[in-house]
Amino acid sequence: MESDPERIKDYLDLQFIARALERAGDYSKNICEDAIFVESAVDIRHGGVLSHEDK
């Protein structure tokens, strides 16, 4: 960035795009977790899937 100060806006745009893509991934992960919970009543959000024997 120091060698290309006129491109700072472009670099910031890339940072905002990366953040938006990360949020989109988080939203899709949450949708998948909710779908699994609705279908099988298994909460996989914290620590993975436990089998019925582990409970």
JSON list of C-alpha atoms in Angstrom, two decimals:
[
{"chain": "A", "resi": 1, "resn": "MET", "atom": "CA", "xyz": [0.00, 0.00, 0.00]},
{"chain": "A", "resi": 2, "resn": "GLU", "atom": "CA", "xyz": [2.80, 2.40, 0.79]},
{"chain": "A", "resi": 3, "resn": "SER", "atom": "CA", "xyz": [4.21, 2.06, -2.71]},
{"chain": "A", "resi": 4, "resn": "ASP", "atom": "CA", "xyz": [0.80, 2.61, -4.35]},
{"chain": "A", "resi": 5, "resn": "PRO", "atom": "CA", "xyz": [-1.16, 5.23, -2.36]},
{"chain": "A", "resi": 6, "resn": "GLU", "atom": "CA", "xyz": [-3.54, 5.99, -5.24]},
{"chain": "A", "resi": 7, "resn": "ARG", "atom": "CA", "xyz": [-4.80, 2.40, -5.11]},
{"chain": "A", "resi": 8, "resn": "ILE", "atom": "CA", "xyz": [-5.88, 2.53, -1.46]},
{"chain": "A", "resi": 9, "resn": "LYS", "atom": "CA", "xyz": [-9.56, 2.79, -2.47]},
{"chain": "A", "resi": 10, "resn": "ASP", "atom": "CA", "xyz": [-9.18, -0.37, -4.56]},
{"chain": "A", "resi": 11, "resn": "TYR", "atom": "CA", "xyz": [-7.58, -2.20, -1.65]},
{"chain": "A", "resi": 12, "resn": "LEU", "atom": "CA", "xyz": [-10.37, -1.10, 0.68]},
{"chain": "A", "resi": 13, "resn": "ASP", "atom": "CA", "xyz": [-12.95, -2.27, -1.84]},
{"chain": "A", "resi": 14, "resn": "LEU", "atom": "CA", "xyz": [-11.30, -5.69, -1.87]},
{"chain": "A", "resi": 15, "resn": "GLN", "atom": "CA", "xyz": [-11.41, -5.76, 1.93]},
{"chain": "A", "resi": 16, "resn": "PHE", "atom": "CA", "xyz": [-15.14, -4.94, 1.93]},
{"chain": "A", "resi": 17, "resn": "ILE", "atom": "CA", "xyz": [-15.79, -7.60, -0.72]},
{"chain": "A", "resi": 18, "resn": "ALA", "atom": "CA", "xyz": [-13.92, -10.19, 1.34]},
{"chain": "A", "resi": 19, "resn": "ARG", "atom": "CA", "xyz": [-15.92, -9.26, 4.43]},
{"chain": "A", "resi": 20, "resn": "ALA", "atom": "CA", "xyz": [-19.21, -9.52, 2.50]},
{"chain": "A", "resi": 21, "resn": "LEU", "atom": "CA", "xyz": [-18.24, -12.95, 1.15]},
{"chain": "A", "resi": 22, "resn": "GLU", "atom": "CA", "xyz": [-17.36, -14.11, 4.64]},
{"chain": "A", "resi": 23, "resn": "ARG", "atom": "CA", "xyz": [-20.74, -12.96, 5.94]},
{"chain": "A", "resi": 24, "resn": "ALA", "atom": "CA", "xyz": [-22.51, -14.70, 3.05]},
{"chain": "A", "resi": 25, "resn": "GLY", "atom": "CA", "xyz": [-20.67, -17.90, 3.95]},
{"chain": "A", "resi": 26, "resn": "ASP", "atom": "CA", "xyz": [-21.66, -17.52, 7.60]},
{"chain": "A", "resi": 27, "resn": "TYR", "atom": "CA", "xyz": [-25.31, -17.00, 6.61]},
{"chain": "A", "resi": 28, "resn": "SER", "atom": "CA", "xyz": [-25.32, -20.10, 4.40]},
{"chain": "A", "resi": 29, "resn": "LYS", "atom": "CA", "xyz": [-23.68, -22.14, 7.19]},
{"chain": "A", "resi": 30, "resn": "ASN", "atom": "CA", "xyz": [-26.40, -20.99, 9.60]},
{"chain": "A", "resi": 31, "resn": "ILE", "atom": "CA", "xyz": [-29.12, -21.95, 7.11]},
{"chain": "A", "resi": 32, "resn": "CYS", "atom": "CA", "xyz": [-27.59, -25.41, 6.74]},
{"chain": "A", "resi": 33, "resn": "GLU", "atom": "CA", "xyz": [-27.36, -25.86, 10.50]},
{"chain": "A", "resi": 34, "resn": "ASP", "atom": "CA", "xyz": [-31.01, -24.84, 10.87]},
{"chain": "A", "resi": 35, "resn": "ALA", "atom": "CA", "xyz": [-32.08, -27.22, 8.08]},
{"chain": "A", "resi": 36, "resn": "ILE", "atom": "CA", "xyz": [-30.27, -30.11, 9.77]},
{"chain": "A", "resi": 37, "resn": "PHE", "atom": "CA", "xyz": [-31.91, -29.24, 13.09]},
{"chain": "A", "resi": 38, "resn": "VAL", "atom": "CA", "xyz": [-35.40, -29.05, 11.54]},
{"chain": "A", "resi": 39, "resn": "GLU", "atom": "CA", "xyz": [-34.94, -32.36, 9.73]},
{"chain": "A", "resi": 40, "resn": "SER", "atom": "CA", "xyz": [-33.26, -34.45, 12.42]},
{"chain": "A", "resi": 41, "resn": "ALA", "atom": "CA", "xyz": [-33.54, -32.50, 15.70]},
{"chain": "A", "resi": 42, "resn": "VAL", "atom": "CA", "xyz": [-29.74, -32.62, 16.08]},
{"chain": "A", "resi": 43, "resn": "ASP", "atom": "CA", "xyz": [-27.96, -29.45, 17.13]},
{"chain": "A", "resi": 44, "resn": "ILE", "atom": "CA", "xyz": [-24.60, -29.42, 15.32]},
{"chain": "A", "resi": 45, "resn": "ARG", "atom": "CA", "xyz": [-23.69, -25.82, 16.10]},
{"chain": "A", "resi": 46, "resn": "HIS", "atom": "CA", "xyz": [-21.31, -26.38, 19.00]},
{"chain": "A", "resi": 47, "resn": "GLY", "atom": "CA", "xyz": [-18.90, -29.25, 18.75]},
{"chain": "A", "resi": 48, "resn": "GLY", "atom": "CA", "xyz": [-20.29, -31.41, 15.99]},
{"chain": "A", "resi": 49, "resn": "VAL", "atom": "CA", "xyz": [-22.76, -34.24, 15.94]},
{"chain": "A", "resi": 50, "resn": "LEU", "atom": "CA", "xyz": [-23.09, -36.51, 18.97]},
{"chain": "A", "resi": 51, "resn": "SER", "atom": "CA", "xyz": [-24.41, -39.99, 18.43]},
{"chain": "A", "resi": 52, "resn": "HIS", "atom": "CA", "xyz": [-27.30, -41.20, 20.58]},
{"chain": "A", "resi": 53, "resn": "GLU", "atom": "CA", "xyz": [-24.90, -43.44, 22.53]},
{"chain": "A", "resi": 54, "resn": "ASP", "atom": "CA", "xyz": [-22.77, -40.42, 23.53]},
{"chain": "A", "resi": 55, "resn": "LYS", "atom": "CA", "xyz": [-25.66, -38.58, 25.17]}
]
